[in-house]
């Protein structure tokens, strides 16, 4: 009877935990979707969504289907503004959580899977709030891998067909994800591990490529009907040009180097952290020495154990900081450290389930997919392991499940069998305490990573209480300094627009690309003028082309700081000096000459922006724009 009561209490407790985790998975991304206004990356995505059909020559087609999806969403829910795209991102995260839970919950444990998914949600939301091609890419990769998992374990070719369909979509959503073809290795993995016949391999591979081909024909039809084939091909050619160049961030040499060494560095930090765990458990084992041991020996063990624990503590700190954080806004060593830690745990899990008597090949398959997902997420990116935070959806659940498995008595017995060969006996309490210390130290760093990122806005959440006066930003909050700076610009541009019957275009020099969307103005040249991949020669060509198309000169907004570093008072002077010293590969001098040649005047200025207009609509005679652009 007592056992029955305990079982009922356990089931009730598990149900409560599951409800809490499910609530967190849904509510956390929904609540954070209202806070923080990013003017840079969000602006790039908004520009692509709003201009994919109206101005295709100024839009990147390497993420074509993502832009089409964003455009369709805005057509349906444009009244929600940019927050509507944040909502789409939340819906996508909930969908990912649902399919992962349904697919893996049985094998990994429902609570463990939900806990891992919650970690994935927290990590994923350190990236942009808005719907974007990086997170859409992960969503589609998850669908591919889940379909392949179901196809393999249930031997259903229909799932392989859908995996092929999603493969084509993901390639059209982010061109770099053509690397997802390596997921076909999963069929080979199962064929070898489960000793399947060759027909299994041929059936599923054939279904996968049939789905790929079928969806490829559909996508080609969409491009032909929309008349955008030429733009698509031109962008692909440009992509190959960047990849084949000997220098630059997107050269193949740099991409391979970043990909390989970024992951190896991450794995190294994970090994250091887990080796600290081994040292820690040995130290606690000596501290908790048996009372039957001679008193002198006990004292020695305790003292030596304390020293050992101290060494382990240093290792824990060193593991997190061994790889320096890139000098990017709101960037920590967290992404590299945690993916490295999860990699190592997952490697051990795969090895165990392939070779242990009670191992499950299904879990080993999940482990292989868990390794593949983050690798494919960052493949083709020049930012190393930065975007792995979007790809914890498989690897966090299997890592949590592995840690839970270590707490079982049978696991302790197995560990002691191995340790006894070295004359070491590890108590259960020492193992539990070690796991507790590892979880607390890792958890502290994890939440530090979460706190340090806030959609490129202030990390002081209490300061995000102000609104930018624009319908596209309703429901969303930012700091007073950012709101005041942007409101002043929008009001000035609005006043200038009223002074000419012909529709003016806009040129933004700097990172605040969202200003195109907020002003509802067309870009005079490419929207991101200061982009390193937008050469001085190409900028000159685009200016000449724009002048041939219209005599009306653009309204110009010059960004005095790098908006990715926020609108805080404490770093303002540093940002001003940094921007003045940045020549943008010669484009700033070209830009200054253009302003002087066209006789531009300063119409409005605040701490962060300068708005300028040409003769005809300008009211001011102030010309000293160079004072705000260059160091004295």
XYZ file of C-alpha atoms in Angstrom:
632
model
C 0.000 0.000 0.000
C 2.828 2.395 0.895
C 4.517 1.675 -2.415
C 1.261 2.446 -4.239
C 0.916 5.788 -2.405
C 4.526 6.663 -3.233
C 3.912 5.820 -6.870
C 0.781 8.010 -6.973
C 2.648 10.905 -5.326
C 5.497 10.478 -7.825
C 3.103 10.573 -10.781
C 1.397 13.686 -9.382
C 4.737 15.396 -8.799
C 5.913 14.523 -12.296
C 2.689 15.938 -13.743
C 3.176 19.227 -11.879
C 6.772 19.487 -13.135
C 5.647 18.831 -16.709
C 2.955 21.518 -16.474
C 5.481 24.037 -15.107
C 7.998 23.251 -17.845
C 5.360 23.426 -20.587
C 4.176 26.771 -19.219
C 7.727 28.112 -19.234
C 8.308 26.893 -22.789
C 5.258 28.839 -23.990
C 5.272 31.906 -21.741
C 8.966 32.842 -21.703
C 9.337 33.572 -25.449
C 5.906 35.195 -25.530
C 6.709 37.615 -22.695
C 10.182 38.514 -24.003
C 8.763 39.224 -27.480
C 7.538 42.639 -26.272
C 10.886 43.937 -24.984
C 13.882 45.298 -26.842
C 13.886 47.037 -30.228
C 16.762 46.082 -32.516
C 17.315 48.547 -35.361
C 19.963 46.508 -37.198
C 19.330 42.838 -37.978
C 15.580 43.268 -37.502
C 15.762 46.083 -40.045
C 17.555 43.868 -42.567
C 14.926 41.150 -42.222
C 12.052 43.646 -42.423
C 13.565 45.217 -45.531
C 13.763 41.801 -47.210
C 10.184 40.891 -46.285
C 8.734 44.212 -47.444
C 10.759 44.458 -50.662
C 11.056 40.872 -51.913
C 8.483 41.548 -54.648
C 8.482 45.355 -54.957
C 12.275 45.926 -55.066
C 13.895 42.527 -55.694
C 17.121 44.107 -57.000
C 17.886 45.370 -53.481
C 17.048 42.129 -51.632
C 19.292 39.135 -50.966
C 17.890 35.953 -52.530
C 20.074 33.552 -50.552
C 17.215 33.420 -48.027
C 14.451 33.629 -50.639
C 11.762 31.439 -49.092
C 12.268 33.049 -45.665
C 11.589 36.453 -47.235
C 8.504 35.124 -49.031
C 7.205 33.642 -45.759
C 7.781 36.940 -43.939
C 6.060 38.840 -46.746
C 2.995 36.571 -46.640
C 2.803 36.899 -42.849
C 2.887 40.699 -43.106
C 0.126 40.587 -45.713
C -2.050 38.565 -43.321
C -1.101 40.157 -39.998
C 0.532 43.453 -40.950
C -1.697 45.285 -38.473
C 0.360 43.705 -35.675
C 3.506 45.399 -36.961
C 6.929 43.973 -36.208
C 5.602 42.338 -33.057
C 3.520 40.157 -35.381
C 6.788 38.737 -36.734
C 7.955 38.257 -33.142
C 4.743 36.305 -32.589
C 5.499 34.151 -35.644
C 8.866 33.373 -34.071
C 7.137 32.344 -30.823
C 4.709 30.100 -32.726
C 7.654 28.501 -34.514
C 9.432 27.815 -31.205
C 6.306 26.216 -29.740
C 6.004 24.060 -32.876
C 9.635 22.938 -32.521
C 9.104 22.140 -28.849
C 6.013 20.083 -29.679
C 7.578 17.921 -32.390
C 10.739 17.278 -30.349
C 8.707 16.300 -27.284
C 6.426 14.009 -29.292
C 9.327 12.356 -31.110
C 11.854 11.897 -28.295
C 9.892 12.045 -25.032
C 9.341 8.292 -24.861
C 13.015 7.353 -25.257
C 14.634 10.206 -23.333
C 11.968 10.577 -20.639
C 9.180 13.131 -20.788
C 10.403 15.344 -17.927
C 14.002 15.169 -19.147
C 12.947 16.064 -22.694
C 10.835 18.996 -21.518
C 13.654 20.256 -19.304
C 16.062 20.091 -22.244
C 13.549 21.868 -24.485
C 13.183 24.626 -21.878
C 16.974 25.083 -21.941
C 16.780 25.262 -25.750
C 14.059 27.928 -25.574
C 16.030 30.054 -23.095
C 19.148 29.818 -25.265
C 17.295 30.447 -28.532
C 15.707 33.612 -27.177
C 19.108 35.198 -26.640
C 19.028 35.748 -30.410
C 16.673 38.086 -32.284
C 13.013 38.274 -31.312
C 11.891 38.722 -34.915
C 11.253 35.898 -37.379
C 14.510 35.420 -39.304
C 16.246 33.011 -41.632
C 18.610 31.601 -38.980
C 15.793 30.398 -36.732
C 13.611 29.398 -39.685
C 16.584 27.364 -40.881
C 16.743 25.527 -37.530
C 12.984 24.921 -37.628
C 13.248 23.279 -41.055
C 16.351 21.281 -40.071
C 14.414 19.934 -37.093
C 11.568 18.876 -39.382
C 14.054 17.099 -41.674
C 15.729 15.263 -38.792
C 12.461 14.333 -37.071
C 11.060 12.992 -40.357
C 14.217 10.953 -40.888
C 14.090 9.656 -37.315
C 10.494 8.512 -37.807
C 11.270 7.092 -41.261
C 14.207 5.084 -39.918
C 12.762 3.788 -36.644
C 9.312 3.018 -38.087
C 10.537 2.128 -41.601
C 8.020 4.457 -43.284
C 9.127 5.892 -46.616
C 6.551 8.696 -46.476
C 8.592 10.417 -43.752
C 11.701 10.214 -45.966
C 9.701 11.815 -48.771
C 8.729 14.718 -46.480
C 12.342 15.007 -45.302
C 13.322 15.586 -48.939
C 10.581 18.193 -49.338
C 11.816 20.078 -46.261
C 15.400 19.801 -47.531
C 14.525 21.765 -50.671
C 12.656 24.350 -48.596
C 15.555 24.819 -46.175
C 18.012 25.316 -49.055
C 15.722 28.005 -50.506
C 15.348 29.562 -47.036
C 19.085 29.724 -46.335
C 21.341 28.764 -49.202
C 24.157 27.619 -46.910
C 21.920 24.801 -45.678
C 22.590 22.811 -48.836
C 24.985 21.092 -46.408
C 21.909 19.415 -44.881
C 22.354 16.730 -47.551
C 24.658 15.071 -44.986
C 21.556 14.053 -43.005
C 21.302 11.144 -45.461
C 24.139 9.654 -43.399
C 21.460 8.763 -40.847
C 20.086 6.105 -43.204
C 23.566 4.646 -43.540
C 24.044 4.773 -39.759
C 20.887 2.726 -39.156
C 21.671 0.392 -42.052
C 25.020 -0.470 -40.455
C 24.036 -0.504 -36.767
C 20.834 -2.518 -37.229
C 22.233 -4.703 -40.016
C 19.482 -3.743 -42.452
C 19.424 -5.019 -46.033
C 20.394 -2.790 -48.946
C 16.739 -2.381 -49.960
C 16.129 -0.368 -46.759
C 18.853 2.073 -47.761
C 17.741 2.400 -51.373
C 14.037 2.822 -50.524
C 14.566 5.651 -48.068
C 17.292 7.429 -50.039
C 15.121 7.194 -53.146
C 12.126 8.649 -51.292
C 14.272 11.473 -49.899
C 15.548 12.510 -53.327
C 12.074 12.154 -54.840
C 10.784 14.663 -52.280
C 13.756 16.931 -52.969
C 13.172 16.866 -56.718
C 9.404 17.346 -56.439
C 9.704 20.369 -54.155
C 12.531 21.712 -56.314
C 10.179 21.776 -59.301
C 7.571 23.620 -57.209
C 10.133 26.236 -56.082
C 11.364 26.715 -59.647
C 7.755 27.259 -60.722
C 7.263 29.907 -58.024
C 10.373 31.769 -59.208
C 9.280 31.617 -62.842
C 5.732 32.774 -62.136
C 6.937 35.658 -59.955
C 9.480 36.719 -62.581
C 12.326 36.577 -60.054
C 14.476 33.851 -61.585
C 17.082 36.324 -62.872
C 17.491 37.920 -59.414
C 17.785 34.482 -57.806
C 20.497 33.349 -60.229
C 22.368 36.654 -59.867
C 22.426 36.301 -56.084
C 23.632 32.707 -56.307
C 26.451 33.838 -58.603
C 27.352 36.552 -56.095
C 27.385 33.962 -53.295
C 29.767 31.738 -55.253
C 31.912 34.781 -55.924
C 32.210 35.538 -52.206
C 32.979 31.893 -51.408
C 35.650 31.578 -54.115
C 37.447 34.813 -53.185
C 40.778 34.407 -51.435
C 39.955 36.895 -48.700
C 36.902 38.127 -46.839
C 34.651 36.627 -44.203
C 32.813 34.346 -46.622
C 35.778 32.824 -48.452
C 35.810 29.025 -48.324
C 39.139 28.989 -46.473
C 37.768 31.232 -43.744
C 34.456 29.344 -43.522
C 36.181 25.970 -43.156
C 38.691 27.311 -40.629
C 35.972 28.993 -38.556
C 33.757 25.905 -38.662
C 36.416 23.320 -37.764
C 38.441 25.183 -35.158
C 35.406 26.866 -33.618
C 33.877 23.466 -32.873
C 37.176 21.929 -31.716
C 37.731 24.830 -29.305
C 34.196 24.355 -28.000
C 34.739 20.621 -27.454
C 37.996 21.351 -25.616
C 36.195 23.615 -23.132
C 33.549 20.913 -22.620
C 36.202 18.295 -21.876
C 37.904 20.591 -19.355
C 34.598 21.198 -17.557
C 33.702 17.499 -17.377
C 37.232 16.509 -16.357
C 36.782 18.995 -13.518
C 33.731 16.928 -12.584
C 35.868 13.786 -12.381
C 38.424 15.578 -10.192
C 35.568 16.948 -8.093
C 33.960 13.555 -7.459
C 37.339 12.151 -6.423
C 37.848 15.094 -4.081
C 34.419 14.704 -2.485
C 35.028 10.954 -2.292
C 38.129 11.597 -0.184
C 36.371 14.196 1.972
C 33.511 11.782 2.667
C 35.968 9.069 3.641
C 34.653 6.137 5.658
C 34.463 6.546 9.429
C 36.082 3.151 9.748
C 39.288 4.559 8.261
C 42.139 5.283 10.656
C 41.966 8.846 12.030
C 45.306 9.980 10.556
C 44.348 8.571 7.207
C 40.959 10.278 7.415
C 42.544 13.664 8.178
C 44.949 13.255 5.267
C 42.105 12.255 2.920
C 39.981 15.229 3.967
C 42.833 17.736 3.536
C 43.892 16.257 0.217
C 40.254 16.141 -0.855
C 39.851 19.861 -0.108
C 42.907 20.656 -2.249
C 41.512 18.466 -5.033
C 38.148 20.231 -4.877
C 39.976 23.574 -5.096
C 41.790 22.444 -8.240
C 38.473 21.302 -9.708
C 36.944 24.687 -8.891
C 39.677 26.438 -10.856
C 39.076 24.060 -13.771
C 35.376 24.940 -13.767
C 36.165 28.641 -14.094
C 38.927 28.066 -16.642
C 36.710 25.879 -18.844
C 34.260 28.728 -19.369
C 36.892 31.342 -20.156
C 39.452 29.239 -22.065
C 37.978 30.459 -25.364
C 37.822 34.246 -25.601
C 34.474 35.820 -26.418
C 34.444 37.439 -29.888
C 34.382 41.229 -29.808
C 30.747 41.428 -30.873
C 27.835 43.235 -29.201
C 26.251 41.332 -26.300
C 28.522 38.328 -26.932
C 29.814 35.975 -24.243
C 31.727 32.685 -24.273
C 28.429 30.991 -23.415
C 27.480 29.638 -26.873
C 30.886 28.039 -27.435
C 31.123 26.658 -23.900
C 27.664 25.118 -23.697
C 27.692 23.507 -27.126
C 31.114 22.066 -26.278
C 29.775 20.667 -23.013
C 26.714 19.202 -24.734
C 28.878 17.742 -27.512
C 31.016 15.812 -25.028
C 28.046 14.504 -23.014
C 26.338 13.430 -26.242
C 29.485 11.675 -27.517
C 29.555 9.573 -24.337
C 25.827 8.898 -24.634
C 26.184 7.677 -28.238
C 29.114 5.444 -27.266
C 27.193 3.975 -24.329
C 24.041 3.192 -26.288
C 26.005 1.605 -29.118
C 28.098 -0.668 -26.902
C 26.339 -1.240 -23.546
C 24.180 -4.324 -23.025
C 21.158 -2.188 -22.115
C 21.904 0.474 -24.736
C 19.263 1.619 -27.220
C 20.184 2.268 -30.837
C 17.242 4.696 -31.050
C 18.890 6.922 -28.425
C 22.231 6.643 -30.237
C 20.408 7.839 -33.375
C 18.985 10.795 -31.434
C 22.530 11.532 -30.273
C 23.870 11.582 -33.830
C 21.050 13.934 -34.866
C 21.807 16.083 -31.808
C 25.394 16.504 -33.048
C 24.321 17.141 -36.641
C 21.792 19.910 -35.850
C 24.211 22.521 -34.406
C 26.830 21.681 -37.036
C 24.332 22.351 -39.830
C 23.061 25.478 -38.059
C 26.461 27.160 -38.287
C 27.617 25.614 -41.587
C 28.232 28.376 -44.115
C 28.354 31.085 -41.428
C 31.455 33.192 -40.742
C 30.510 33.771 -37.091
C 31.811 30.462 -35.715
C 29.724 28.966 -32.928
C 27.677 32.138 -32.349
C 24.426 30.702 -33.728
C 24.634 27.312 -31.974
C 22.397 28.792 -29.288
C 19.562 28.271 -31.775
C 20.278 24.545 -32.046
C 19.987 23.090 -28.526
C 16.645 21.420 -29.347
C 18.031 17.862 -29.532
C 21.333 18.093 -27.736
C 19.981 19.651 -24.517
C 17.286 16.953 -23.988
C 19.714 14.062 -24.560
C 22.298 15.727 -22.281
C 19.714 16.217 -19.522
C 18.574 12.614 -19.964
C 22.188 11.428 -19.649
C 22.715 13.404 -16.430
C 19.494 11.984 -14.962
C 20.706 8.492 -15.875
C 23.888 9.072 -13.839
C 21.779 9.535 -10.708
C 20.464 5.984 -10.878
C 21.892 3.534 -8.350
C 22.823 1.168 -11.181
C 24.961 3.913 -12.731
C 26.823 4.441 -9.459
C 27.476 0.704 -9.226
C 28.853 0.701 -12.776
C 31.097 3.694 -12.005
C 32.344 2.013 -8.839
C 33.142 -1.179 -10.740
C 35.454 0.832 -12.977
C 36.844 2.976 -10.133
C 37.507 -0.050 -7.895
C 40.216 -1.163 -10.322
C 42.093 1.963 -9.222
C 41.350 1.278 -5.572
C 38.755 4.077 -5.376
C 35.259 3.814 -3.922
C 32.828 6.592 -4.857
C 29.864 7.158 -2.579
C 26.468 8.055 -3.979
C 26.463 11.269 -1.932
C 29.769 12.332 -3.534
C 28.340 11.782 -7.017
C 25.139 13.700 -6.214
C 27.100 16.601 -4.715
C 29.398 16.682 -7.750
C 26.468 16.825 -10.155
C 24.920 19.550 -8.004
C 28.100 21.667 -8.140
C 28.422 21.149 -11.901
C 24.782 22.103 -12.472
C 25.023 25.192 -10.252
C 28.267 26.445 -11.820
C 27.048 25.684 -15.344
C 23.626 27.156 -14.561
C 25.183 30.366 -13.256
C 27.097 30.813 -16.512
C 24.021 29.888 -18.550
C 21.859 32.542 -16.906
C 24.704 35.046 -17.186
C 24.666 34.396 -20.959
C 20.901 34.927 -21.046
C 21.092 38.143 -19.015
C 23.914 39.571 -21.152
C 21.808 39.441 -24.328
C 18.660 41.459 -24.958
C 17.871 41.845 -28.649
C 20.749 44.374 -28.958
C 18.923 46.628 -26.500
C 19.659 47.461 -22.862
C 20.303 44.467 -20.600
C 18.656 46.474 -17.817
C 15.160 45.090 -18.359
C 13.618 47.674 -16.046
C 14.630 50.471 -18.457
C 12.657 48.968 -21.357
C 9.510 50.999 -20.690
C 9.306 53.481 -23.562
C 7.692 53.407 -26.989
C 8.782 54.590 -30.417
C 5.892 56.464 -32.014
C 5.300 54.268 -35.025
C 2.495 51.818 -35.811
C 4.988 49.146 -36.799
C 6.459 49.170 -33.293
C 3.262 49.088 -31.258
C 3.294 46.758 -28.244
C 7.127 46.931 -28.142
C 9.280 48.684 -25.540
C 12.795 50.113 -25.489
C 14.877 52.603 -23.474
C 14.091 56.311 -23.237
C 17.339 57.249 -25.011
C 16.601 55.018 -28.000
C 12.951 56.070 -28.166
C 13.819 59.787 -28.064
C 16.573 59.428 -30.684
C 14.428 57.495 -33.162
C 11.280 59.576 -32.566
C 13.208 62.747 -33.419
C 14.474 61.225 -36.670
C 11.047 59.929 -37.714
C 9.393 63.290 -37.063
C 12.028 65.162 -39.077
C 11.858 62.755 -42.019
C 8.065 62.963 -41.974
C 8.222 66.766 -42.197
C 10.715 66.636 -45.072
C 8.588 64.165 -47.017
C 5.686 66.623 -47.083
C 7.704 69.244 -48.978
C 7.961 67.478 -52.323
C 5.252 65.949 -54.452
C 7.603 63.311 -55.842
C 8.294 60.449 -53.462
C 11.795 60.750 -52.006
C 14.013 57.805 -51.302
C 16.169 57.218 -48.250
C 19.829 56.434 -47.684
C 20.980 55.283 -44.244
C 24.723 55.276 -43.601
C 25.175 52.949 -40.643
C 23.464 49.964 -39.082
C 19.961 51.298 -38.339
C 18.356 49.584 -41.340
C 14.950 49.477 -39.636
C 14.556 53.186 -40.428
C 13.638 52.269 -44.023
C 10.654 50.313 -42.763
C 9.640 52.846 -40.103
C 9.631 55.702 -42.644
C 8.027 53.568 -45.394
C 10.693 54.831 -47.783
C 12.432 52.997 -50.600
C 16.209 52.573 -50.414
C 18.158 54.825 -52.797
C 20.939 52.234 -53.103
C 21.494 48.964 -51.239
C 19.981 49.388 -47.749
C 23.078 48.482 -45.733
C 25.578 50.978 -47.133
C 28.223 50.294 -44.466
C 28.159 46.507 -45.016
C 31.760 45.253 -45.535
C 30.552 43.108 -48.465
C 29.125 46.197 -50.209
C 32.216 47.553 -51.949
C 33.032 51.186 -52.685
C 32.924 50.412 -56.420
C 29.461 48.845 -56.173
C 28.191 51.789 -54.117
C 29.388 54.225 -56.804
C 27.666 52.169 -59.503
C 24.404 52.134 -57.560
C 24.502 55.894 -56.934
C 25.015 56.589 -60.651
C 22.202 54.204 -61.537
C 19.852 55.892 -59.027
C 20.705 59.351 -60.410
C 19.831 58.163 -63.916
C 16.461 56.865 -62.735
C 15.441 60.039 -60.869
C 16.574 63.640 -60.381
C 15.262 63.657 -56.805
C 18.075 63.189 -54.309
C 17.512 61.017 -51.238
C 16.957 62.081 -47.671
C 20.010 60.856 -45.782
C 20.351 59.594 -42.222
C 23.852 59.266 -40.812
C 24.251 56.984 -37.774
C 26.687 58.525 -35.307
C 27.157 55.292 -33.339
C 26.944 51.556 -33.893
C 23.372 50.828 -32.817
C 24.250 47.194 -32.036
C 25.977 48.443 -28.870
C 22.783 50.067 -27.646
C 21.832 53.563 -26.568
C 23.365 53.655 -23.096
C 24.932 56.729 -21.537
C 27.900 54.917 -19.979
C 29.522 53.915 -23.310
C 28.305 56.804 -25.470
C 31.626 58.672 -25.868
C 33.469 55.461 -26.724
C 30.892 54.645 -29.412
C 31.114 58.145 -30.906
C 34.928 57.980 -31.181
C 34.800 54.435 -32.537
C 32.379 55.414 -35.292
C 34.389 58.495 -36.219
C 37.521 56.388 -36.660
C 35.795 53.718 -38.777
C 36.355 54.479 -42.469
C 34.299 51.536 -43.782
C 36.803 50.612 -46.452
C 36.854 54.087 -47.994
C 33.073 54.425 -48.210
C 32.866 57.115 -45.542
C 35.150 59.467 -47.503
C 33.113 58.750 -50.631
C 29.930 59.457 -48.695
C 31.286 62.779 -47.353
C 32.310 63.849 -50.874
C 28.835 62.997 -52.147
C 27.212 65.171 -49.453
C 29.498 68.086 -50.298
C 29.014 67.714 -54.051
C 25.217 67.601 -53.749
C 25.179 70.488 -51.263
C 23.405 68.665 -48.437
C 22.357 70.512 -45.274
C 21.854 69.230 -41.742
C 18.132 69.359 -40.936
C 18.197 67.604 -37.574
C 20.741 66.146 -35.200
C 20.662 64.329 -31.870
C 23.169 62.245 -29.933
C 22.786 59.293 -32.297
C 21.647 60.490 -35.720
C 22.066 63.280 -38.254
C 19.289 63.842 -40.819
C 20.294 65.628 -44.025
C 18.442 66.908 -47.091
C 19.422 68.356 -50.459
C 18.385 71.688 -51.927
C 14.716 71.862 -52.723
C 13.446 70.472 -49.459
C 16.211 71.589 -47.076
C 15.517 74.465 -44.693
C 18.870 74.651 -42.926
C 22.173 76.044 -44.211
C 24.335 74.063 -41.789
C 26.962 72.101 -43.748
C 29.504 70.952 -41.154
C 28.595 67.281 -41.393
C 32.276 66.237 -41.409
C 32.571 67.379 -37.792
C 30.262 64.502 -36.853
C 31.848 61.927 -39.170
C 35.597 62.155 -38.584
C 38.024 62.559 -35.692
C 39.646 65.975 -35.450
